[in-house]
Protein backbone atom coordinates (compact mmCIF):
# COMPACT_ATOMS: atom_id res chain seq x y z
CA UNK A 1 0.00 0.00 0.00
CA UNK A 2 1.41 3.41 -1.01
CA UNK A 3 0.49 5.79 1.83
CA UNK A 4 2.31 8.82 0.38
CA UNK A 5 4.27 9.31 -2.83
CA UNK A 6 7.05 6.71 -2.75
CA UNK A 7 6.13 5.48 0.74
CA UNK A 8 5.06 1.83 0.69
CA UNK A 9 3.68 0.20 3.81
CA UNK A 10 4.44 -3.51 4.21
CA UNK A 11 2.92 -5.54 7.02
CA UNK A 12 2.41 -9.04 8.27
CA UNK A 13 0.27 -10.69 10.92
CA UNK A 14 3.18 -12.30 12.80
CA UNK A 15 5.36 -10.19 15.05
CA UNK A 16 2.31 -8.27 16.31
CA UNK A 17 1.00 -6.92 12.99
CA UNK A 18 4.50 -5.62 12.47
CA UNK A 19 5.12 -3.11 9.68
CA UNK A 20 8.09 -2.03 7.58
CA UNK A 21 8.29 0.81 5.07
CA UNK A 22 9.88 0.73 1.64
CA UNK A 23 10.77 4.21 0.40
CA UNK A 24 11.42 5.16 -3.21
CA UNK A 25 12.91 8.66 -3.43
CA UNK A 26 13.25 8.54 -7.23
CA UNK A 27 16.90 7.50 -7.04
CA UNK A 28 17.35 4.76 -4.50
CA UNK A 29 15.32 2.52 -2.25
CA UNK A 30 15.46 2.63 1.54
CA UNK A 31 13.71 0.24 3.89
CA UNK A 32 12.78 1.03 7.50
CA UNK A 33 12.80 -2.23 9.54
CA UNK A 34 12.63 -5.71 8.07
CA UNK A 35 9.42 -7.45 9.30
CA UNK A 36 9.29 -10.75 11.24
CA UNK A 37 9.96 -13.39 8.56
CA UNK A 38 13.61 -14.33 8.24
CA UNK A 39 13.69 -14.63 4.44
CA UNK A 40 12.96 -10.97 3.64
CA UNK A 41 10.62 -12.26 0.92
CA UNK A 42 7.83 -9.75 1.45
CA UNK A 43 10.24 -6.85 1.12
CA UNK A 44 12.02 -8.39 -1.87
CA UNK A 45 8.74 -8.95 -3.68
CA UNK A 46 7.71 -5.34 -2.99
CA UNK A 47 11.03 -4.20 -4.48
CA UNK A 48 10.36 -6.24 -7.60
CA UNK A 49 6.73 -5.02 -7.84
CA UNK A 50 8.13 -1.49 -8.02
CA UNK A 51 10.25 -2.53 -11.00
CA UNK A 52 13.50 -2.59 -9.06
CA UNK A 53 16.14 -5.21 -8.36
CA UNK A 54 17.46 -6.14 -4.88
CA UNK A 55 20.65 -4.16 -5.56
CA UNK A 56 18.57 -0.95 -5.79
CA UNK A 57 17.99 -1.21 -2.04
CA UNK A 58 20.78 1.02 -0.72
CA UNK A 59 19.80 1.55 2.91
CA UNK A 60 18.33 -0.65 5.62
CA UNK A 61 17.56 1.55 8.63
CA UNK A 62 16.35 0.08 11.91
CA UNK A 63 14.17 1.73 14.51
CA UNK A 64 15.45 -0.54 17.30
CA UNK A 65 16.61 -3.99 18.29
CA UNK A 66 13.39 -5.93 18.89
CA UNK A 67 12.88 -9.30 17.24
CA UNK A 68 9.72 -8.42 15.27
CA UNK A 69 11.59 -5.74 13.30
CA UNK A 70 14.80 -7.67 12.63
CA UNK A 71 13.56 -10.91 11.03
CA UNK A 72 14.55 -10.20 7.45
CA UNK A 73 17.66 -8.17 8.23
CA UNK A 74 20.42 -10.73 7.65
CA UNK A 75 18.80 -12.10 4.47
CA UNK A 76 18.21 -8.62 3.04
CA UNK A 77 21.78 -7.59 3.83
CA UNK A 78 23.10 -10.69 2.07
CA UNK A 79 20.88 -10.32 -1.01
CA UNK A 80 21.04 -6.55 -1.50
CA UNK A 81 24.37 -5.40 -0.05
CA UNK A 82 22.52 -2.41 1.45
CA UNK A 83 24.12 -0.40 4.26
CA UNK A 84 22.61 -1.34 7.64
CA UNK A 85 22.16 1.59 10.04
CA UNK A 86 20.83 1.82 13.57
CA UNK A 87 21.56 3.68 16.78
CA UNK A 88 24.81 2.50 18.33
CA UNK A 89 23.02 1.61 21.58
CA UNK A 90 21.03 -1.11 19.77
CA UNK A 91 23.99 -2.44 17.77
CA UNK A 92 25.01 -5.25 20.12
CA UNK A 93 21.46 -6.63 20.23
CA UNK A 94 21.12 -6.45 16.44
CA UNK A 95 24.47 -8.20 16.04
CA UNK A 96 23.24 -11.01 18.31
CA UNK A 97 25.81 -10.31 21.04
CA UNK A 98 23.19 -9.82 23.76
CA UNK A 99 19.46 -9.93 24.45
CA UNK A 100 17.15 -6.93 24.41
CA UNK A 101 16.46 -5.48 27.86
CA UNK A 102 13.74 -7.34 29.77
CA UNK A 103 10.34 -5.71 30.33
CA UNK A 104 7.72 -6.18 33.05
CA UNK A 105 6.08 -9.60 33.44
CA UNK A 106 2.81 -7.94 34.43
CA UNK A 107 -0.10 -8.00 31.98
CA UNK A 108 -1.24 -4.48 31.06
CA UNK A 109 -4.79 -3.43 31.94
CA UNK A 110 -7.38 -3.43 30.52
CA UNK A 111 -6.50 -7.05 29.86
CA UNK A 112 -9.09 -7.46 27.08
CA UNK A 113 -7.23 -4.79 25.08
CA UNK A 114 -3.64 -5.71 25.78
CA UNK A 115 -3.54 -9.52 26.14
CA UNK A 116 -2.43 -9.94 22.47
CA UNK A 117 0.88 -8.23 23.32
CA UNK A 118 1.64 -10.54 26.29
CA UNK A 119 3.44 -13.19 24.19
CA UNK A 120 5.89 -10.47 23.16
CA UNK A 121 6.61 -9.61 26.81
CA UNK A 122 7.41 -13.29 27.40
CA UNK A 123 9.39 -13.43 24.17
CA UNK A 124 11.66 -10.50 25.00
CA UNK A 125 12.15 -11.64 28.61
CA UNK A 126 12.94 -15.24 27.72
CA UNK A 127 14.76 -14.53 24.44
CA UNK A 128 12.47 -16.73 22.30
CA UNK A 129 13.10 -17.26 18.60
CA UNK A 130 16.17 -15.09 18.06
CA UNK A 131 16.54 -13.14 14.81
CA UNK A 132 19.35 -14.09 12.42
CA UNK A 133 22.10 -11.82 13.69
CA UNK A 134 23.64 -9.14 11.50
CA UNK A 135 26.18 -6.48 12.45
CA UNK A 136 25.30 -2.90 11.61
CA UNK A 137 27.49 -0.95 9.16
CA UNK A 138 26.80 2.52 10.45
CA UNK A 139 25.78 3.94 13.82
CA UNK A 140 23.36 6.84 13.38
CA UNK A 141 21.87 9.27 15.81
CA UNK A 142 19.78 12.38 16.19
CA UNK A 143 20.29 14.94 13.43
CA UNK A 144 21.83 12.52 10.92
CA UNK A 145 20.46 12.30 7.39
CA UNK A 146 20.14 8.95 5.67
CA UNK A 147 18.61 8.48 2.23
CA UNK A 148 15.66 10.92 2.20
CA UNK A 149 15.24 10.69 5.98
CA UNK A 150 16.07 12.78 9.01
CA UNK A 151 17.05 10.68 12.01
CA UNK A 152 15.32 11.45 15.31
CA UNK A 153 16.51 9.82 18.52
CA UNK A 154 13.25 8.94 20.27
CA UNK A 155 14.20 6.84 23.32
CA UNK A 156 11.85 5.40 25.94
CA UNK A 157 10.69 2.18 24.28
CA UNK A 158 14.38 1.29 24.15
CA UNK A 159 17.51 3.37 24.77
CA UNK A 160 18.55 3.63 21.12
CA UNK A 161 15.06 3.78 19.64
CA UNK A 162 14.92 5.94 16.49
CA UNK A 163 12.13 7.62 14.56
CA UNK A 164 12.57 8.83 10.99
CA UNK A 165 11.05 11.80 9.20
CA UNK A 166 10.78 12.40 5.46
CA UNK A 167 10.03 16.14 5.31
CA UNK A 168 9.12 16.31 1.59
CA UNK A 169 6.41 13.70 2.18
CA UNK A 170 5.42 14.92 5.66
CA UNK A 171 5.85 11.28 6.65
CA UNK A 172 6.83 10.23 10.16
CA UNK A 173 8.02 6.72 10.91
CA UNK A 174 7.52 6.45 14.64
CA UNK A 175 8.79 2.90 15.23
CA UNK A 176 7.32 1.49 18.44
CA UNK A 177 6.84 4.93 20.04
CA UNK A 178 3.32 4.75 18.54
CA UNK A 179 1.18 1.68 17.79
CA UNK A 180 -2.24 1.19 16.19
CA UNK A 181 -2.47 -2.52 17.17
CA UNK A 182 -4.11 -3.86 19.27
CA UNK A 183 -5.31 -0.28 19.78
CA UNK A 184 -4.07 3.23 18.96
CA UNK A 185 -1.66 4.16 21.76
CA UNK A 186 1.68 5.79 22.53
CA UNK A 187 3.43 2.42 22.38
CA UNK A 188 2.73 -0.91 24.08
CA UNK A 189 2.63 0.11 27.77
CA UNK A 190 4.53 -2.93 29.06
CA UNK A 191 7.40 -2.10 26.70
CA UNK A 192 7.81 1.45 27.91
CA UNK A 193 11.25 1.01 29.50
CA UNK A 194 11.74 4.68 30.39
CA UNK A 195 8.42 6.59 30.66
CA UNK A 196 10.13 9.98 31.16
CA UNK A 197 12.17 9.61 27.98
CA UNK A 198 9.14 8.24 26.16
CA UNK A 199 7.01 11.28 27.07
CA UNK A 200 9.77 13.62 25.91
CA UNK A 201 10.10 11.69 22.64
CA UNK A 202 6.35 11.86 21.92
CA UNK A 203 6.35 15.53 22.72
CA UNK A 204 9.16 16.10 20.27
CA UNK A 205 7.53 14.04 17.51
CA UNK A 206 4.33 16.07 18.05
CA UNK A 207 6.25 19.15 16.86
CA UNK A 208 6.61 17.70 13.36
CA UNK A 209 4.38 18.60 10.42
CA UNK A 210 2.88 15.24 9.40
CA UNK A 211 0.32 13.91 6.96
CA UNK A 212 1.02 10.20 7.49
CA UNK A 213 2.51 8.19 10.36
CA UNK A 214 4.00 4.74 9.91
CA UNK A 215 4.02 2.78 13.17
CA UNK A 216 5.78 -0.39 14.26
CA UNK A 217 2.65 -2.43 15.02
CA UNK A 218 -0.64 -1.98 13.19
CA UNK A 219 -1.76 -0.07 10.13
CA UNK A 220 -0.25 3.34 9.37
CA UNK A 221 -2.20 6.47 10.33
CA UNK A 222 -3.28 8.14 7.09
CA UNK A 223 -6.31 10.15 8.22
CA UNK A 224 -6.06 13.05 10.63
CA UNK A 225 -2.44 12.19 11.36
CA UNK A 226 -1.54 15.63 12.77
CA UNK A 227 -4.46 15.58 15.22
CA UNK A 228 -3.81 11.98 16.23
CA UNK A 229 -0.18 12.80 16.90
CA UNK A 230 -1.18 15.62 19.27
CA UNK A 231 -3.67 13.34 21.01
CA UNK A 232 -1.04 10.60 21.45
CA UNK A 233 1.49 13.06 22.89
CA UNK A 234 -1.15 14.25 25.37
CA UNK A 235 -1.98 10.63 26.24
CA UNK A 236 1.72 9.92 26.88
CA UNK A 237 2.00 13.05 29.02
CA UNK A 238 -0.95 11.89 31.14
CA UNK A 239 0.28 8.32 31.55
ZN1 LIG B 1 9.95 -2.73 20.09
ZN1 LIG C 1 7.95 -3.76 17.94
Coordinates of C-alpha atoms and ligand atoms in Angstrom, one line a residue:
X1 CA 0.0 0.0 0.0
X2 CA 1.4 3.4 -1.0
X3 CA 0.5 5.8 1.8
X4 CA 2.3 8.8 0.4
X5 CA 4.3 9.3 -2.8
X6 CA 7.0 6.7 -2.8
X7 CA 6.1 5.5 0.7
X8 CA 5.1 1.8 0.7
X9 CA 3.7 0.2 3.8
X10 CA 4.4 -3.5 4.2
X11 CA 2.9 -5.5 7.0
X12 CA 2.4 -9.0 8.3
X13 CA 0.3 -10.7 10.9
X14 CA 3.2 -12.3 12.8
X15 CA 5.4 -10.2 15.0
X16 CA 2.3 -8.3 16.3
X17 CA 1.0 -6.9 13.0
X18 CA 4.5 -5.6 12.5
X19 CA 5.1 -3.1 9.7
X20 CA 8.1 -2.0 7.6
X21 CA 8.3 0.8 5.1
X22 CA 9.9 0.7 1.6
X23 CA 10.8 4.2 0.4
X24 CA 11.4 5.2 -3.2
X25 CA 12.9 8.7 -3.4
X26 CA 13.2 8.5 -7.2
X27 CA 16.9 7.5 -7.0
X28 CA 17.4 4.8 -4.5
X29 CA 15.3 2.5 -2.2
X30 CA 15.5 2.6 1.5
X31 CA 13.7 0.2 3.9
X32 CA 12.8 1.0 7.5
X33 CA 12.8 -2.2 9.5
X34 CA 12.6 -5.7 8.1
X35 CA 9.4 -7.4 9.3
X36 CA 9.3 -10.7 11.2
X37 CA 10.0 -13.4 8.6
X38 CA 13.6 -14.3 8.2
X39 CA 13.7 -14.6 4.4
X40 CA 13.0 -11.0 3.6
X41 CA 10.6 -12.3 0.9
X42 CA 7.8 -9.7 1.5
X43 CA 10.2 -6.9 1.1
X44 CA 12.0 -8.4 -1.9
X45 CA 8.7 -8.9 -3.7
X46 CA 7.7 -5.3 -3.0
X47 CA 11.0 -4.2 -4.5
X48 CA 10.4 -6.2 -7.6
X49 CA 6.7 -5.0 -7.8
X50 CA 8.1 -1.5 -8.0
X51 CA 10.2 -2.5 -11.0
X52 CA 13.5 -2.6 -9.1
X53 CA 16.1 -5.2 -8.4
X54 CA 17.5 -6.1 -4.9
X55 CA 20.6 -4.2 -5.6
X56 CA 18.6 -1.0 -5.8
X57 CA 18.0 -1.2 -2.0
X58 CA 20.8 1.0 -0.7
X59 CA 19.8 1.6 2.9
X60 CA 18.3 -0.6 5.6
X61 CA 17.6 1.5 8.6
X62 CA 16.4 0.1 11.9
X63 CA 14.2 1.7 14.5
X64 CA 15.5 -0.5 17.3
X65 CA 16.6 -4.0 18.3
X66 CA 13.4 -5.9 18.9
X67 CA 12.9 -9.3 17.2
X68 CA 9.7 -8.4 15.3
X69 CA 11.6 -5.7 13.3
X70 CA 14.8 -7.7 12.6
X71 CA 13.6 -10.9 11.0
X72 CA 14.6 -10.2 7.5
X73 CA 17.7 -8.2 8.2
X74 CA 20.4 -10.7 7.6
X75 CA 18.8 -12.1 4.5
X76 CA 18.2 -8.6 3.0
X77 CA 21.8 -7.6 3.8
X78 CA 23.1 -10.7 2.1
X79 CA 20.9 -10.3 -1.0
X80 CA 21.0 -6.5 -1.5
X81 CA 24.4 -5.4 -0.1
X82 CA 22.5 -2.4 1.4
X83 CA 24.1 -0.4 4.3
X84 CA 22.6 -1.3 7.6
X85 CA 22.2 1.6 10.0
X86 CA 20.8 1.8 13.6
X87 CA 21.6 3.7 16.8
X88 CA 24.8 2.5 18.3
X89 CA 23.0 1.6 21.6
X90 CA 21.0 -1.1 19.8
X91 CA 24.0 -2.4 17.8
X92 CA 25.0 -5.2 20.1
X93 CA 21.5 -6.6 20.2
X94 CA 21.1 -6.5 16.4
X95 CA 24.5 -8.2 16.0
X96 CA 23.2 -11.0 18.3
X97 CA 25.8 -10.3 21.0
X98 CA 23.2 -9.8 23.8
X99 CA 19.5 -9.9 24.4
X100 CA 17.1 -6.9 24.4
X101 CA 16.5 -5.5 27.9
X102 CA 13.7 -7.3 29.8
X103 CA 10.3 -5.7 30.3
X104 CA 7.7 -6.2 33.1
X105 CA 6.1 -9.6 33.4
X106 CA 2.8 -7.9 34.4
X107 CA -0.1 -8.0 32.0
X108 CA -1.2 -4.5 31.1
X109 CA -4.8 -3.4 31.9
X110 CA -7.4 -3.4 30.5
X111 CA -6.5 -7.0 29.9
X112 CA -9.1 -7.5 27.1
X113 CA -7.2 -4.8 25.1
X114 CA -3.6 -5.7 25.8
X115 CA -3.5 -9.5 26.1
X116 CA -2.4 -9.9 22.5
X117 CA 0.9 -8.2 23.3
X118 CA 1.6 -10.5 26.3
X119 CA 3.4 -13.2 24.2
X120 CA 5.9 -10.5 23.2
X121 CA 6.6 -9.6 26.8
X122 CA 7.4 -13.3 27.4
X123 CA 9.4 -13.4 24.2
X124 CA 11.7 -10.5 25.0
X125 CA 12.1 -11.6 28.6
X126 CA 12.9 -15.2 27.7
X127 CA 14.8 -14.5 24.4
X128 CA 12.5 -16.7 22.3
X129 CA 13.1 -17.3 18.6
X130 CA 16.2 -15.1 18.1
X131 CA 16.5 -13.1 14.8
X132 CA 19.3 -14.1 12.4
X133 CA 22.1 -11.8 13.7
X134 CA 23.6 -9.1 11.5
X135 CA 26.2 -6.5 12.5
X136 CA 25.3 -2.9 11.6
X137 CA 27.5 -1.0 9.2
X138 CA 26.8 2.5 10.4
X139 CA 25.8 3.9 13.8
X140 CA 23.4 6.8 13.4
X141 CA 21.9 9.3 15.8
X142 CA 19.8 12.4 16.2
X143 CA 20.3 14.9 13.4
X144 CA 21.8 12.5 10.9
X145 CA 20.5 12.3 7.4
X146 CA 20.1 9.0 5.7
X147 CA 18.6 8.5 2.2
X148 CA 15.7 10.9 2.2
X149 CA 15.2 10.7 6.0
X150 CA 16.1 12.8 9.0
X151 CA 17.1 10.7 12.0
X152 CA 15.3 11.5 15.3
X153 CA 16.5 9.8 18.5
X154 CA 13.2 8.9 20.3
X155 CA 14.2 6.8 23.3
X156 CA 11.9 5.4 25.9
X157 CA 10.7 2.2 24.3
X158 CA 14.4 1.3 24.2
X159 CA 17.5 3.4 24.8
X160 CA 18.5 3.6 21.1
X161 CA 15.1 3.8 19.6
X162 CA 14.9 5.9 16.5
X163 CA 12.1 7.6 14.6
X164 CA 12.6 8.8 11.0
X165 CA 11.0 11.8 9.2
X166 CA 10.8 12.4 5.5
X167 CA 10.0 16.1 5.3
X168 CA 9.1 16.3 1.6
X169 CA 6.4 13.7 2.2
X170 CA 5.4 14.9 5.7
X171 CA 5.9 11.3 6.6
X172 CA 6.8 10.2 10.2
X173 CA 8.0 6.7 10.9
X174 CA 7.5 6.4 14.6
X175 CA 8.8 2.9 15.2
X176 CA 7.3 1.5 18.4
X177 CA 6.8 4.9 20.0
X178 CA 3.3 4.7 18.5
X179 CA 1.2 1.7 17.8
X180 CA -2.2 1.2 16.2
X181 CA -2.5 -2.5 17.2
X182 CA -4.1 -3.9 19.3
X183 CA -5.3 -0.3 19.8
X184 CA -4.1 3.2 19.0
X185 CA -1.7 4.2 21.8
X186 CA 1.7 5.8 22.5
X187 CA 3.4 2.4 22.4
X188 CA 2.7 -0.9 24.1
X189 CA 2.6 0.1 27.8
X190 CA 4.5 -2.9 29.1
X191 CA 7.4 -2.1 26.7
X192 CA 7.8 1.5 27.9
X193 CA 11.3 1.0 29.5
X194 CA 11.7 4.7 30.4
X195 CA 8.4 6.6 30.7
X196 CA 10.1 10.0 31.2
X197 CA 12.2 9.6 28.0
X198 CA 9.1 8.2 26.2
X199 CA 7.0 11.3 27.1
X200 CA 9.8 13.6 25.9
X201 CA 10.1 11.7 22.6
X202 CA 6.4 11.9 21.9
X203 CA 6.4 15.5 22.7
X204 CA 9.2 16.1 20.3
X205 CA 7.5 14.0 17.5
X206 CA 4.3 16.1 18.0
X207 CA 6.2 19.1 16.9
X208 CA 6.6 17.7 13.4
X209 CA 4.4 18.6 10.4
X210 CA 2.9 15.2 9.4
X211 CA 0.3 13.9 7.0
X212 CA 1.0 10.2 7.5
X213 CA 2.5 8.2 10.4
X214 CA 4.0 4.7 9.9
X215 CA 4.0 2.8 13.2
X216 CA 5.8 -0.4 14.3
X217 CA 2.6 -2.4 15.0
X218 CA -0.6 -2.0 13.2
X219 CA -1.8 -0.1 10.1
X220 CA -0.3 3.3 9.4
X221 CA -2.2 6.5 10.3
X222 CA -3.3 8.1 7.1
X223 CA -6.3 10.1 8.2
X224 CA -6.1 13.0 10.6
X225 CA -2.4 12.2 11.4
X226 CA -1.5 15.6 12.8
X227 CA -4.5 15.6 15.2
X228 CA -3.8 12.0 16.2
X229 CA -0.2 12.8 16.9
X230 CA -1.2 15.6 19.3
X231 CA -3.7 13.3 21.0
X232 CA -1.0 10.6 21.5
X233 CA 1.5 13.1 22.9
X234 CA -1.1 14.2 25.4
X235 CA -2.0 10.6 26.2
X236 CA 1.7 9.9 26.9
X237 CA 2.0 13.1 29.0
X238 CA -1.0 11.9 31.1
X239 CA 0.3 8.3 31.6
Ligands
LIG1 ZN1 10.0 -2.7 20.1
LIG2 ZN1 7.9 -3.8 17.9

